[in-house]
């Protein structure tokens, strides 16, 4: 039987089974096809999604809003923190309880780890975590896995390099949870101070995932089929002089791709700063803008599923 996400919150990469992932990817693929054929899927007419973003966002907020509207639903948005009652000191619980009087589902991004769970505990409608500080970003991980499957053709025997700020990057924290459901061989490439949290690495190893930690991006790239590049998360550094020491330390440019002498798929959750040179964008393995587009299909699938329409 197909598992149901009806009424569920989407909070953490570890909440999914392989069957859930399969159902989400199949639903996303069917929406991709339907959207290409008809431009619109009228499944959520009369439903309203609220987006609450306490941190900057371009892709995540706009792709959720696009997904909801492509499904025929409506969107209300809190706008910036400065222009809402958050600026008057309203608690997160009170804000989400209020929003739950208007909307059928909530998407939230907040700087504090655990905030999406806190919001979900305060209301009965589905709450979707669009990033809680340096914690998790499960919907990004789902669109990443959808893209990985499309680009590599399968999710079996994955050989993947995760590069950049593995300490603070919430997208990689969520993605490795999902990768751990599959037979994956992983390379973690980062400056020493930005290594993947030890707890995450040891849990992966316990699950039988092969994890190799290195600072050598060339070595990792030679041994893998896909590089997942990430931005160094400047906003999470308490001391900016520490950021200055590591910024620009890992960069993919056209020389890097040429010297590699094989095709490699390059993903990035975006935004990028300097970690992928724009000259790489025309390389056939550069899939980060295709990845952005996939975000709409995957978020359509999640919205339809938590609202019980798939
Ligand atoms: C990421 C995020 O917000 O965690 N962006 C995104 O949602 N696509 C990555 C980042 O900000 O570096």
Coordinates of C-alpha atoms and ligand atoms in Angstrom, one line a residue:
X1 CA 0.0 0.0 0.0
X2 CA 1.2 3.5 -0.7
X3 CA 2.1 5.3 2.5
X4 CA 0.0 8.4 3.3
X5 CA 1.5 11.7 4.4
X6 CA -2.0 13.1 4.9
X7 CA -2.1 15.5 7.9
X8 CA 1.6 14.9 8.6
X9 CA 4.3 17.5 9.3
X10 CA 7.5 17.5 7.3
X11 CA 10.2 18.3 9.8
X12 CA 13.3 16.2 9.4
X13 CA 15.1 14.1 6.8
X14 CA 15.0 11.1 9.1
X15 CA 11.2 10.8 9.2
X16 CA 10.9 9.1 5.8
X17 CA 11.0 5.5 4.9
X18 CA 12.2 4.2 1.5
X19 CA 8.5 3.7 0.6
X20 CA 7.7 7.4 1.5
X21 CA 10.6 8.5 -0.8
X22 CA 9.4 6.3 -3.6
X23 CA 5.8 7.7 -3.2
X24 CA 7.0 11.3 -3.1
X25 CA 9.2 10.9 -6.2
X26 CA 6.5 9.2 -8.2
X27 CA 4.0 11.9 -7.3
X28 CA 6.5 14.6 -8.2
X29 CA 7.2 12.9 -11.5
X30 CA 3.4 12.7 -12.3
X31 CA 3.0 16.4 -11.6
X32 CA 6.0 17.2 -13.7
X33 CA 4.4 15.4 -16.6
X34 CA 1.0 16.9 -16.0
X35 CA 2.4 20.4 -15.7
X36 CA 4.3 20.1 -19.0
X37 CA 1.1 18.9 -20.7
X38 CA -1.4 21.3 -19.2
X39 CA 0.5 24.0 -17.3
X40 CA -1.8 23.6 -14.3
X41 CA -3.1 20.9 -12.0
X42 CA -6.4 21.8 -10.2
X43 CA -6.2 19.7 -7.2
X44 CA -6.0 22.1 -4.3
X45 CA -8.7 24.6 -5.3
X46 CA -10.0 26.4 -2.2
X47 CA -7.0 25.4 0.0
X48 CA -4.6 28.1 1.4
X49 CA -0.9 27.8 2.2
X50 CA 0.7 30.3 4.6
X51 CA 4.4 31.0 4.2
X52 CA 6.3 32.3 7.3
X53 CA 9.9 33.2 6.6
X54 CA 11.9 34.6 9.5
X55 CA 15.1 34.3 7.4
X56 CA 15.9 35.3 3.8
X57 CA 14.8 33.1 1.0
X58 CA 14.3 33.2 -2.8
X59 CA 13.9 29.7 -4.1
X60 CA 12.2 27.9 -1.2
X61 CA 9.5 30.5 -0.6
X62 CA 8.8 31.2 -4.3
X63 CA 8.8 27.5 -5.3
X64 CA 6.3 26.7 -2.5
X65 CA 4.2 29.6 -3.6
X66 CA 4.5 28.5 -7.3
X67 CA 3.7 24.9 -6.3
X68 CA 0.6 25.9 -4.4
X69 CA -0.7 28.1 -7.2
X70 CA 0.1 25.5 -9.9
X71 CA -2.1 23.2 -7.9
X72 CA -4.9 25.8 -8.0
X73 CA -4.6 26.7 -4.3
X74 CA -4.0 30.1 -2.7
X75 CA -1.1 31.6 -0.7
X76 CA -0.9 34.0 2.2
X77 CA 2.5 35.3 3.3
X78 CA 3.7 36.9 6.5
X79 CA 6.2 39.1 4.6
X80 CA 9.2 40.3 6.4
X81 CA 9.7 39.9 10.2
X82 CA 10.0 43.7 10.5
X83 CA 6.6 44.2 9.0
X84 CA 4.8 41.6 11.1
X85 CA 3.7 41.3 14.7
X86 CA 6.9 39.4 15.4
X87 CA 8.5 42.8 15.6
X88 CA 6.1 43.6 18.5
X89 CA 7.4 40.5 20.4
X90 CA 4.8 37.9 19.5
X91 CA 5.9 34.3 20.3
X92 CA 6.3 31.7 17.6
X93 CA 3.5 29.6 19.1
X94 CA 1.1 32.5 19.1
X95 CA 2.0 33.5 15.5
X96 CA 1.4 30.0 14.1
X97 CA -1.8 29.5 16.1
X98 CA -3.1 32.7 14.5
X99 CA -2.0 31.6 11.0
X100 CA -3.7 28.2 11.5
X101 CA -7.0 30.1 11.7
X102 CA -6.5 31.2 8.1
X103 CA -4.6 28.5 6.3
X104 CA -4.7 24.8 5.7
X105 CA -0.9 24.3 5.9
X106 CA 2.1 26.3 7.0
X107 CA 5.6 26.5 5.6
X108 CA 8.1 28.0 8.0
X109 CA 11.8 29.0 8.0
X110 CA 13.3 30.2 11.2
X111 CA 16.9 30.8 12.5
X112 CA 16.5 28.5 15.5
X113 CA 17.1 24.8 15.4
X114 CA 14.0 23.0 16.4
X115 CA 11.7 25.9 15.6
X116 CA 9.6 24.0 13.0
X117 CA 8.9 21.3 15.5
X118 CA 7.9 23.9 18.0
X119 CA 5.5 25.4 15.5
X120 CA 4.1 22.0 14.6
X121 CA 3.5 21.2 18.2
X122 CA 1.4 24.4 18.6
X123 CA -1.1 23.6 15.8
X124 CA -2.9 20.7 14.2
X125 CA -2.6 21.6 10.5
X126 CA 0.5 20.3 8.6
X127 CA 3.7 22.3 9.2
X128 CA 6.5 22.1 6.7
X129 CA 10.1 22.9 7.8
X130 CA 11.7 25.1 5.1
X131 CA 14.9 25.4 7.2
X132 CA 15.5 25.7 11.0
X133 CA 18.8 27.4 11.5
X134 CA 21.7 25.0 11.0
X135 CA 19.3 22.1 11.6
X136 CA 17.3 20.6 8.8
X137 CA 15.9 21.4 5.4
X138 CA 13.9 18.3 4.4
X139 CA 12.1 19.6 1.4
X140 CA 15.4 20.7 -0.2
X141 CA 16.7 17.2 0.4
X142 CA 13.7 15.7 -1.3
X143 CA 14.2 17.8 -4.4
X144 CA 17.9 17.0 -4.3
X145 CA 17.1 13.3 -4.3
X146 CA 14.6 13.7 -7.1
X147 CA 17.3 15.5 -9.1
X148 CA 20.0 12.9 -8.2
X149 CA 17.7 10.2 -9.5
X150 CA 17.0 12.1 -12.7
X151 CA 20.6 13.0 -13.4
X152 CA 22.2 9.7 -12.5
X153 CA 19.3 7.5 -13.6
X154 CA 19.0 5.5 -10.4
X155 CA 19.4 5.7 -6.6
X156 CA 21.3 2.5 -6.3
X157 CA 25.0 2.3 -5.6
X158 CA 25.3 6.1 -5.3
X159 CA 28.8 7.6 -5.1
X160 CA 28.4 11.2 -4.0
X161 CA 30.7 14.0 -2.7
X162 CA 29.3 16.6 -0.4
X163 CA 31.4 19.7 -0.4
X164 CA 31.6 23.0 1.6
X165 CA 30.1 23.9 4.9
X166 CA 29.0 20.6 6.2
X167 CA 28.9 21.8 9.8
X168 CA 26.3 24.6 9.3
X169 CA 24.6 23.4 6.1
X170 CA 21.1 22.3 6.9
X171 CA 20.6 21.0 3.3
X172 CA 23.3 18.4 3.7
X173 CA 22.2 17.4 7.2
X174 CA 18.8 16.5 5.7
X175 CA 20.2 15.0 2.5
X176 CA 22.4 12.5 4.2
X177 CA 19.5 11.2 6.2
X178 CA 17.7 10.3 2.9
X179 CA 20.9 9.0 1.2
X180 CA 21.3 6.7 4.2
X181 CA 18.2 4.8 3.0
X182 CA 20.1 3.9 -0.1
X183 CA 23.3 2.0 -0.8
X184 CA 25.6 5.1 -0.8
X185 CA 29.3 5.7 -0.8
X186 CA 29.9 9.3 0.5
X187 CA 32.9 11.7 0.5
X188 CA 32.7 14.6 2.9
X189 CA 34.9 17.5 1.7
X190 CA 35.3 20.6 3.9
X191 CA 37.8 22.7 5.8
X192 CA 38.5 21.1 9.2
X193 CA 36.5 23.6 11.1
X194 CA 33.4 23.0 8.9
X195 CA 33.3 19.2 9.1
X196 CA 30.0 17.3 9.3
X197 CA 28.9 17.0 12.9
X198 CA 30.4 13.9 14.4
X199 CA 27.1 12.6 15.6
X200 CA 25.7 12.6 12.0
X201 CA 28.8 10.9 10.6
X202 CA 28.9 8.2 13.2
X203 CA 25.1 7.4 12.7
X204 CA 25.7 7.0 9.0
X205 CA 28.6 4.6 9.6
X206 CA 26.4 2.6 12.0
X207 CA 23.8 2.3 9.3
X208 CA 26.6 0.8 7.1
X209 CA 27.1 3.8 4.8
X210 CA 30.8 4.2 3.7
X211 CA 31.9 7.7 4.7
X212 CA 35.3 9.2 3.6
X213 CA 36.3 12.5 5.1
X214 CA 38.9 14.6 3.2
X215 CA 39.9 18.1 2.3
X216 CA 40.9 17.0 -1.2
X217 CA 38.0 17.8 -3.5
X218 CA 39.9 16.4 -6.6
X219 CA 40.3 13.0 -4.9
X220 CA 36.6 13.0 -3.9
X221 CA 35.5 14.0 -7.4
X222 CA 37.6 11.3 -9.0
X223 CA 35.9 8.6 -6.8
X224 CA 32.3 9.8 -7.2
X225 CA 29.7 10.6 -9.9
X226 CA 28.1 13.7 -8.4
X227 CA 29.3 16.7 -6.4
X228 CA 26.9 18.4 -4.1
X229 CA 28.4 21.8 -3.5
X230 CA 27.3 24.2 -0.7
X231 CA 27.8 27.8 0.4
X232 CA 29.9 28.6 3.4
X233 CA 27.1 29.8 5.8
X234 CA 28.5 33.2 6.7
X235 CA 25.5 34.1 8.8
X236 CA 26.2 31.2 11.2
X237 CA 29.7 32.3 12.2
X238 CA 29.9 34.0 15.6
X239 CA 33.3 35.4 14.7
X240 CA 33.5 36.8 11.2
X241 CA 37.4 36.5 11.2
X242 CA 36.8 32.7 11.3
X243 CA 34.7 33.0 8.1
X244 CA 37.4 35.1 6.4
X245 CA 39.9 32.2 7.0
X246 CA 37.8 29.6 5.2
X247 CA 35.9 31.6 2.5
X248 CA 36.9 30.8 -1.0
X249 CA 38.7 27.6 0.1
X250 CA 36.7 25.2 -2.1
X251 CA 35.9 26.4 -5.7
X252 CA 34.8 24.6 -8.8
X253 CA 35.9 26.3 -12.0
X254 CA 36.3 25.1 -15.6
X255 CA 39.9 24.0 -15.0
X256 CA 38.7 21.7 -12.2
X257 CA 36.1 20.2 -14.5
X258 CA 38.5 19.9 -17.4
X259 CA 41.3 18.2 -15.4
X260 CA 38.8 15.7 -14.0
X261 CA 38.5 14.2 -17.5
X262 CA 35.2 12.6 -16.9
X263 CA 31.6 13.7 -16.7
X264 CA 30.5 14.6 -13.2
X265 CA 27.1 16.0 -12.1
X266 CA 27.2 19.2 -10.1
X267 CA 24.4 20.2 -7.8
X268 CA 24.1 23.1 -5.4
X269 CA 21.0 24.2 -3.3
X270 CA 21.9 27.8 -4.2
X271 CA 22.4 30.7 -3.6
X272 CA 26.1 30.4 -4.5
X273 CA 28.7 33.0 -3.6
X274 CA 32.0 32.1 -5.2
X275 CA 32.1 28.3 -4.8
X276 CA 31.0 27.5 -8.4
X277 CA 32.4 29.9 -11.1
X278 CA 29.7 31.1 -13.6
X279 CA 31.9 29.7 -16.4
X280 CA 30.9 26.2 -15.2
X281 CA 27.2 26.9 -15.9
X282 CA 27.4 25.8 -19.5
X283 CA 29.1 22.4 -18.6
X284 CA 26.6 19.6 -19.3
X285 CA 27.0 18.2 -15.8
X286 CA 26.0 21.5 -14.2
X287 CA 22.5 20.6 -13.0
X288 CA 21.8 23.3 -10.4
X289 CA 19.3 25.2 -12.4
X290 CA 17.5 22.0 -13.4
X291 CA 17.5 21.2 -9.6
X292 CA 15.7 24.6 -9.0
X293 CA 13.0 23.6 -11.4
X294 CA 12.5 20.2 -9.8
X295 CA 11.8 22.0 -6.6
X296 CA 8.4 23.0 -7.9
X297 CA 7.4 19.4 -8.7
X298 CA 8.6 18.0 -5.4
X299 CA 6.9 20.7 -3.4
X300 CA 3.6 20.2 -5.4
X301 CA 3.8 16.5 -4.4
X302 CA 4.4 17.4 -0.7
X303 CA 1.5 19.9 -0.6
X304 CA -0.9 17.5 -2.3
X305 CA 0.1 14.7 -0.1
X306 CA 0.0 16.4 3.3
X307 CA -3.4 17.9 2.3
X308 CA -4.7 14.4 1.5
X309 CA -5.2 14.8 -2.2
X310 CA -2.5 12.2 -3.2
Ligands
LIG1 C1 19.8 26.8 1.3 C2 19.3 27.1 2.7 O1 18.6 28.1 2.9 O2 19.6 26.4 3.6 N1 19.1 27.5 0.3 C3 18.0 26.9 -0.2 O3 17.0 26.7 0.5 N2 18.0 26.6 -1.5 C4 21.3 26.9 1.2 C5 22.0 28.1 1.6 O4 21.4 29.1 2.0 O5 23.2 28.1 1.4

